Amino acid sequence: QKEVEQDPGPLSVPEGAIVSLNCTYSNSAFQYFMWYRQYSRKGPELLMYTYSSGNKEDGRFTAQVDKSSKYISLFIRDSQPSDSATYLCAKSGYNKLIFGAGTRLAVHP
Amino acid sequence: DAGVIQSPRHEVTEMGQEVTLRCKPISGHDYLFWYRQTMMRGLELLIYFNNNVPIDDSGMPEDRFSAKMPNASFSTLKIQPSEPRDSAVYFCASSNMGDQPQHFGDGTRLSIL
């Protein structure tokens, strides 16, 4: 079993939809959680960063962490075509990050 | 501020040739990471450095791969001899601390024919 599991998708939604992206993890140590967004032919860029359980909001994006069930989520409200990208979840490990496989999202007009 | 800078952006070469990928981390970042990304295996950590010293190279696939960091502002990843299965996108990333958010370069797209 991988330490961070993420459904690779692809996920296709209409513009304006609420998108839910999810990951599960297996090791409870070192509990920083991050979401990265990766556009085609670009490097991953940090989108959200959180430590504690609960919600963290930034504009149309909300990161949610449930440590009791080892579940992390990213919600995108009012999705736009410009949100079309691959989204990678990550958690901290021993002086490094453990990444999920990434979920490819397509938002169509 | 300049981000992580990688060169070249694209590299196409024939099997058996030596390939050298270069990375300039963000100034002041003490950690530098090399990753490989493929459709099949996703983002894989190859090796990381702390203060120019290699800490964990367990992700380096074979002895054909080597990495160096001669100073705080420069690192190389070398493949010798290269093979078609090495074709992938190679990313460099840097951070202040090992388990803190990393900043990625735009990668080197490597094709071995």
PDB file of N, CA, C and O in Angstrom, chain B residues 64-104:
ATOM      1  N   ARG B  64      23.789   4.059 -12.818  1.00  0.00           N
ATOM      2  CA  ARG B  64      23.944   4.949 -13.974  1.00  0.00           C
ATOM      3  C   ARG B  64      23.572   6.391 -13.618  1.00  0.00           C
ATOM      4  O   ARG B  64      23.923   7.321 -14.327  1.00  0.00           O
ATOM      5  N   PHE B  65      22.840   6.534 -12.523  1.00  0.00           N
ATOM      6  CA  PHE B  65      22.408   7.853 -12.076  1.00  0.00           C
ATOM      7  C   PHE B  65      23.333   8.350 -10.974  1.00  0.00           C
ATOM      8  O   PHE B  65      23.658   7.608 -10.040  1.00  0.00           O
ATOM      9  N   SER B  66      23.723   9.629 -11.070  1.00  0.00           N
ATOM     10  CA  SER B  66      24.511  10.237 -10.007  1.00  0.00           C
ATOM     11  C   SER B  66      24.108  11.694  -9.876  1.00  0.00           C
ATOM     12  O   SER B  66      23.662  12.316 -10.846  1.00  0.00           O
ATOM     13  N   ALA B  67      24.231  12.243  -8.684  1.00  0.00           N
ATOM     14  CA  ALA B  67      23.881  13.645  -8.448  1.00  0.00           C
ATOM     15  C   ALA B  67      24.944  14.278  -7.566  1.00  0.00           C
ATOM     16  O   ALA B  67      25.507  13.624  -6.693  1.00  0.00           O
ATOM     17  N   LYS B  68      25.169  15.547  -7.823  1.00  0.00           N
ATOM     18  CA  LYS B  68      26.132  16.306  -7.042  1.00  0.00           C
ATOM     19  C   LYS B  68      25.581  17.673  -6.708  1.00  0.00           C
ATOM     20  O   LYS B  68      24.720  18.194  -7.427  1.00  0.00           O
ATOM     21  N   MET B  69      26.111  18.243  -5.650  1.00  0.00           N
ATOM     22  CA  MET B  69      25.759  19.616  -5.295  1.00  0.00           C
ATOM     23  C   MET B  69      27.037  20.276  -4.804  1.00  0.00           C
ATOM     24  O   MET B  69      27.327  20.273  -3.598  1.00  0.00           O
ATOM     25  N   PRO B  70      27.832  20.829  -5.709  1.00  0.00           N
ATOM     26  CA  PRO B  70      29.132  21.373  -5.339  1.00  0.00           C
ATOM     27  C   PRO B  70      29.056  22.638  -4.490  1.00  0.00           C
ATOM     28  O   PRO B  70      30.007  22.938  -3.760  1.00  0.00           O
ATOM     29  N   ASN B  71      27.925  23.357  -4.592  1.00  0.00           N
ATOM     30  CA  ASN B  71      27.743  24.534  -3.752  1.00  0.00           C
ATOM     31  C   ASN B  71      26.251  24.779  -3.564  1.00  0.00           C
ATOM     32  O   ASN B  71      25.418  24.084  -4.160  1.00  0.00           O
ATOM     33  N   ALA B  72      25.915  25.765  -2.768  1.00  0.00           N
ATOM     34  CA  ALA B  72      24.519  26.003  -2.389  1.00  0.00           C
ATOM     35  C   ALA B  72      23.642  26.477  -3.535  1.00  0.00           C
ATOM     36  O   ALA B  72      22.419  26.515  -3.412  1.00  0.00           O
ATOM     37  N   SER B  73      24.235  26.860  -4.651  1.00  0.00           N
ATOM     38  CA  SER B  73      23.436  27.432  -5.727  1.00  0.00           C
ATOM     39  C   SER B  73      23.441  26.587  -6.996  1.00  0.00           C
ATOM     40  O   SER B  73      22.985  27.036  -8.049  1.00  0.00           O
ATOM     41  N   PHE B  74      23.915  25.340  -6.898  1.00  0.00           N
ATOM     42  CA  PHE B  74      24.003  24.552  -8.127  1.00  0.00           C
ATOM     43  C   PHE B  74      24.016  23.062  -7.820  1.00  0.00           C
ATOM     44  O   PHE B  74      24.703  22.604  -6.908  1.00  0.00           O
ATOM     45  N   SER B  75      23.229  22.320  -8.619  1.00  0.00           N
ATOM     46  CA  SER B  75      23.227  20.868  -8.504  1.00  0.00           C
ATOM     47  C   SER B  75      23.103  20.257  -9.895  1.00  0.00           C
ATOM     48  O   SER B  75      22.534  20.868 -10.803  1.00  0.00           O
ATOM     49  N   THR B  76      23.650  19.062 -10.059  1.00  0.00           N
ATOM     50  CA  THR B  76      23.523  18.340 -11.313  1.00  0.00           C
ATOM     51  C   THR B  76      23.022  16.931 -11.065  1.00  0.00           C
ATOM     52  O   THR B  76      23.293  16.326 -10.027  1.00  0.00           O
ATOM     53  N   LEU B  77      22.289  16.431 -12.038  1.00  0.00           N
ATOM     54  CA  LEU B  77      21.870  15.028 -12.080  1.00  0.00           C
ATOM     55  C   LEU B  77      22.399  14.472 -13.393  1.00  0.00           C
ATOM     56  O   LEU B  77      22.102  15.002 -14.456  1.00  0.00           O
ATOM     57  N   LYS B  78      23.191  13.414 -13.280  1.00  0.00           N
ATOM     58  CA  LYS B  78      23.838  12.871 -14.459  1.00  0.00           C
ATOM     59  C   LYS B  78      23.375  11.430 -14.691  1.00  0.00           C
ATOM     60  O   LYS B  78      23.209  10.651 -13.732  1.00  0.00           O
ATOM     61  N   ILE B  79      23.171  11.098 -15.944  1.00  0.00           N
ATOM     62  CA  ILE B  79      22.824   9.728 -16.334  1.00  0.00           C
ATOM     63  C   ILE B  79      23.868   9.279 -17.362  1.00  0.00           C
ATOM     64  O   ILE B  79      24.049   9.903 -18.394  1.00  0.00           O
ATOM     65  N   GLN B  80      24.545   8.206 -17.043  1.00  0.00           N
ATOM     66  CA  GLN B  80      25.591   7.708 -17.921  1.00  0.00           C
ATOM     67  C   GLN B  80      25.762   6.196 -17.735  1.00  0.00           C
ATOM     68  O   GLN B  80      26.125   5.766 -16.631  1.00  0.00           O
ATOM     69  N   PRO B  81      25.524   5.377 -18.747  1.00  0.00           N
ATOM     70  CA  PRO B  81      24.961   5.720 -20.046  1.00  0.00           C
ATOM     71  C   PRO B  81      23.442   5.800 -19.979  1.00  0.00           C
ATOM     72  O   PRO B  81      22.819   5.124 -19.164  1.00  0.00           O
ATOM     73  N   SER B  82      22.847   6.624 -20.816  1.00  0.00           N
ATOM     74  CA  SER B  82      21.389   6.780 -20.806  1.00  0.00           C
ATOM     75  C   SER B  82      20.724   5.630 -21.567  1.00  0.00           C
ATOM     76  O   SER B  82      21.313   5.033 -22.474  1.00  0.00           O
ATOM     77  N   GLU B  83      19.467   5.332 -21.174  1.00  0.00           N
ATOM     78  CA  GLU B  83      18.678   4.286 -21.809  1.00  0.00           C
ATOM     79  C   GLU B  83      17.284   4.837 -22.120  1.00  0.00           C
ATOM     80  O   GLU B  83      16.831   5.772 -21.444  1.00  0.00           O
ATOM     81  N   PRO B  84      16.591   4.263 -23.101  1.00  0.00           N
ATOM     82  CA  PRO B  84      15.241   4.763 -23.443  1.00  0.00           C
ATOM     83  C   PRO B  84      14.295   4.800 -22.249  1.00  0.00           C
ATOM     84  O   PRO B  84      13.460   5.708 -22.156  1.00  0.00           O
ATOM     85  N   ARG B  85      14.416   3.881 -21.323  1.00  0.00           N
ATOM     86  CA  ARG B  85      13.508   3.876 -20.157  1.00  0.00           C
ATOM     87  C   ARG B  85      13.781   5.020 -19.191  1.00  0.00           C
ATOM     88  O   ARG B  85      13.022   5.211 -18.233  1.00  0.00           O
ATOM     89  N   ASP B  86      14.829   5.769 -19.412  1.00  0.00           N
ATOM     90  CA  ASP B  86      15.094   6.957 -18.594  1.00  0.00           C
ATOM     91  C   ASP B  86      14.277   8.159 -19.076  1.00  0.00           C
ATOM     92  O   ASP B  86      14.287   9.218 -18.432  1.00  0.00           O
ATOM     93  N   SER B  87      13.590   8.013 -20.186  1.00  0.00           N
ATOM     94  CA  SER B  87      12.780   9.113 -20.729  1.00  0.00           C
ATOM     95  C   SER B  87      11.687   9.483 -19.721  1.00  0.00           C
ATOM     96  O   SER B  87      10.911   8.631 -19.286  1.00  0.00           O
ATOM     97  N   ALA B  88      11.657  10.746 -19.357  1.00  0.00           N
ATOM     98  CA  ALA B  88      10.738  11.233 -18.321  1.00  0.00           C
ATOM     99  C   ALA B  88      10.921  12.738 -18.211  1.00  0.00           C
ATOM    100  O   ALA B  88      11.749  13.331 -18.912  1.00  0.00           O
ATOM    101  N   VAL B  89      10.141  13.338 -17.311  1.00  0.00           N
ATOM    102  CA  VAL B  89      10.379  14.730 -16.944  1.00  0.00           C
ATOM    103  C   VAL B  89      11.071  14.730 -15.580  1.00  0.00           C
ATOM    104  O   VAL B  89      10.580  14.097 -14.634  1.00  0.00           O
ATOM    105  N   TYR B  90      12.182  15.411 -15.508  1.00  0.00           N
ATOM    106  CA  TYR B  90      12.962  15.472 -14.270  1.00  0.00           C
ATOM    107  C   TYR B  90      12.789  16.859 -13.649  1.00  0.00           C
ATOM    108  O   TYR B  90      13.012  17.877 -14.293  1.00  0.00           O
ATOM    109  N   PHE B  91      12.371  16.862 -12.391  1.00  0.00           N
ATOM    110  CA  PHE B  91      12.152  18.113 -11.671  1.00  0.00           C
ATOM    111  C   PHE B  91      13.160  18.277 -10.559  1.00  0.00           C
ATOM    112  O   PHE B  91      13.562  17.312  -9.901  1.00  0.00           O
ATOM    113  N   CYS B  92      13.512  19.520 -10.331  1.00  0.00           N
ATOM    114  CA  CYS B  92      14.299  19.915  -9.177  1.00  0.00           C
ATOM    115  C   CYS B  92      13.398  20.784  -8.308  1.00  0.00           C
ATOM    116  O   CYS B  92      12.566  21.554  -8.825  1.00  0.00           O
ATOM    117  N   ALA B  93      13.522  20.650  -7.001  1.00  0.00           N
ATOM    118  CA  ALA B  93      12.749  21.456  -6.073  1.00  0.00           C
ATOM    119  C   ALA B  93      13.638  21.853  -4.909  1.00  0.00           C
ATOM    120  O   ALA B  93      14.632  21.170  -4.601  1.00  0.00           O
ATOM    121  N   SER B  94      13.286  22.951  -4.242  1.00  0.00           N
ATOM    122  CA  SER B  94      14.045  23.353  -3.063  1.00  0.00           C
ATOM    123  C   SER B  94      13.094  23.830  -1.981  1.00  0.00           C
ATOM    124  O   SER B  94      11.950  24.215  -2.256  1.00  0.00           O
ATOM    125  N   SER B  95      13.579  23.814  -0.734  1.00  0.00           N
ATOM    126  CA  SER B  95      12.763  24.262   0.384  1.00  0.00           C
ATOM    127  C   SER B  95      13.653  24.706   1.533  1.00  0.00           C
ATOM    128  O   SER B  95      14.848  24.400   1.581  1.00  0.00           O
ATOM    129  N   ASN B  96      13.017  25.423   2.481  1.00  0.00           N
ATOM    130  CA  ASN B  96      13.739  25.851   3.679  1.00  0.00           C
ATOM    131  C   ASN B  96      14.014  24.677   4.617  1.00  0.00           C
ATOM    132  O   ASN B  96      15.065  24.586   5.224  1.00  0.00           O
ATOM    133  N   MET B  97      13.009  23.827   4.760  1.00  0.00           N
ATOM    134  CA  MET B  97      13.113  22.655   5.634  1.00  0.00           C
ATOM    135  C   MET B  97      12.644  21.441   4.835  1.00  0.00           C
ATOM    136  O   MET B  97      11.868  21.561   3.902  1.00  0.00           O
ATOM    137  N   GLY B  98      13.097  20.259   5.252  1.00  0.00           N
ATOM    138  CA  GLY B  98      12.809  19.071   4.469  1.00  0.00           C
ATOM    139  C   GLY B  98      11.340  18.742   4.345  1.00  0.00           C
ATOM    140  O   GLY B  98      10.889  18.256   3.317  1.00  0.00           O
ATOM    141  N   ASP B  99      10.568  18.996   5.392  1.00  0.00           N
ATOM    142  CA  ASP B  99       9.158  18.614   5.354  1.00  0.00           C
ATOM    143  C   ASP B  99       8.245  19.822   5.169  1.00  0.00           C
ATOM    144  O   ASP B  99       7.059  19.753   5.442  1.00  0.00           O
ATOM    145  N   GLN B 100       8.779  20.913   4.712  1.00  0.00           N
ATOM    146  CA  GLN B 100       7.997  22.107   4.421  1.00  0.00           C
ATOM    147  C   GLN B 100       7.721  22.191   2.920  1.00  0.00           C
ATOM    148  O   GLN B 100       8.307  21.444   2.137  1.00  0.00           O
ATOM    149  N   PRO B 101       6.804  23.085   2.503  1.00  0.00           N
ATOM    150  CA  PRO B 101       6.479  23.175   1.075  1.00  0.00           C
ATOM    151  C   PRO B 101       7.717  23.355   0.209  1.00  0.00           C
ATOM    152  O   PRO B 101       8.621  24.119   0.543  1.00  0.00           O
ATOM    153  N   GLN B 102       7.733  22.626  -0.892  1.00  0.00           N
ATOM    154  CA  GLN B 102       8.838  22.701  -1.832  1.00  0.00           C
ATOM    155  C   GLN B 102       8.436  23.535  -3.039  1.00  0.00           C
ATOM    156  O   GLN B 102       7.276  23.532  -3.450  1.00  0.00           O
ATOM    157  N   HIS B 103       9.406  24.207  -3.602  1.00  0.00           N
ATOM    158  CA  HIS B 103       9.199  25.018  -4.795  1.00  0.00           C
ATOM    159  C   HIS B 103       9.892  24.314  -5.954  1.00  0.00           C
ATOM    160  O   HIS B 103      11.083  24.013  -5.875  1.00  0.00           O
ATOM    161  N   PHE B 104       9.121  24.074  -6.998  1.00  0.00           N
ATOM    162  CA  PHE B 104       9.602  23.289  -8.125  1.00  0.00           C
ATOM    163  C   PHE B 104      10.037  24.163  -9.292  1.00  0.00           C
ATOM    164  O   PHE B 104       9.465  25.236  -9.541  1.00  0.00           O
TER     165      PHE B 104
END
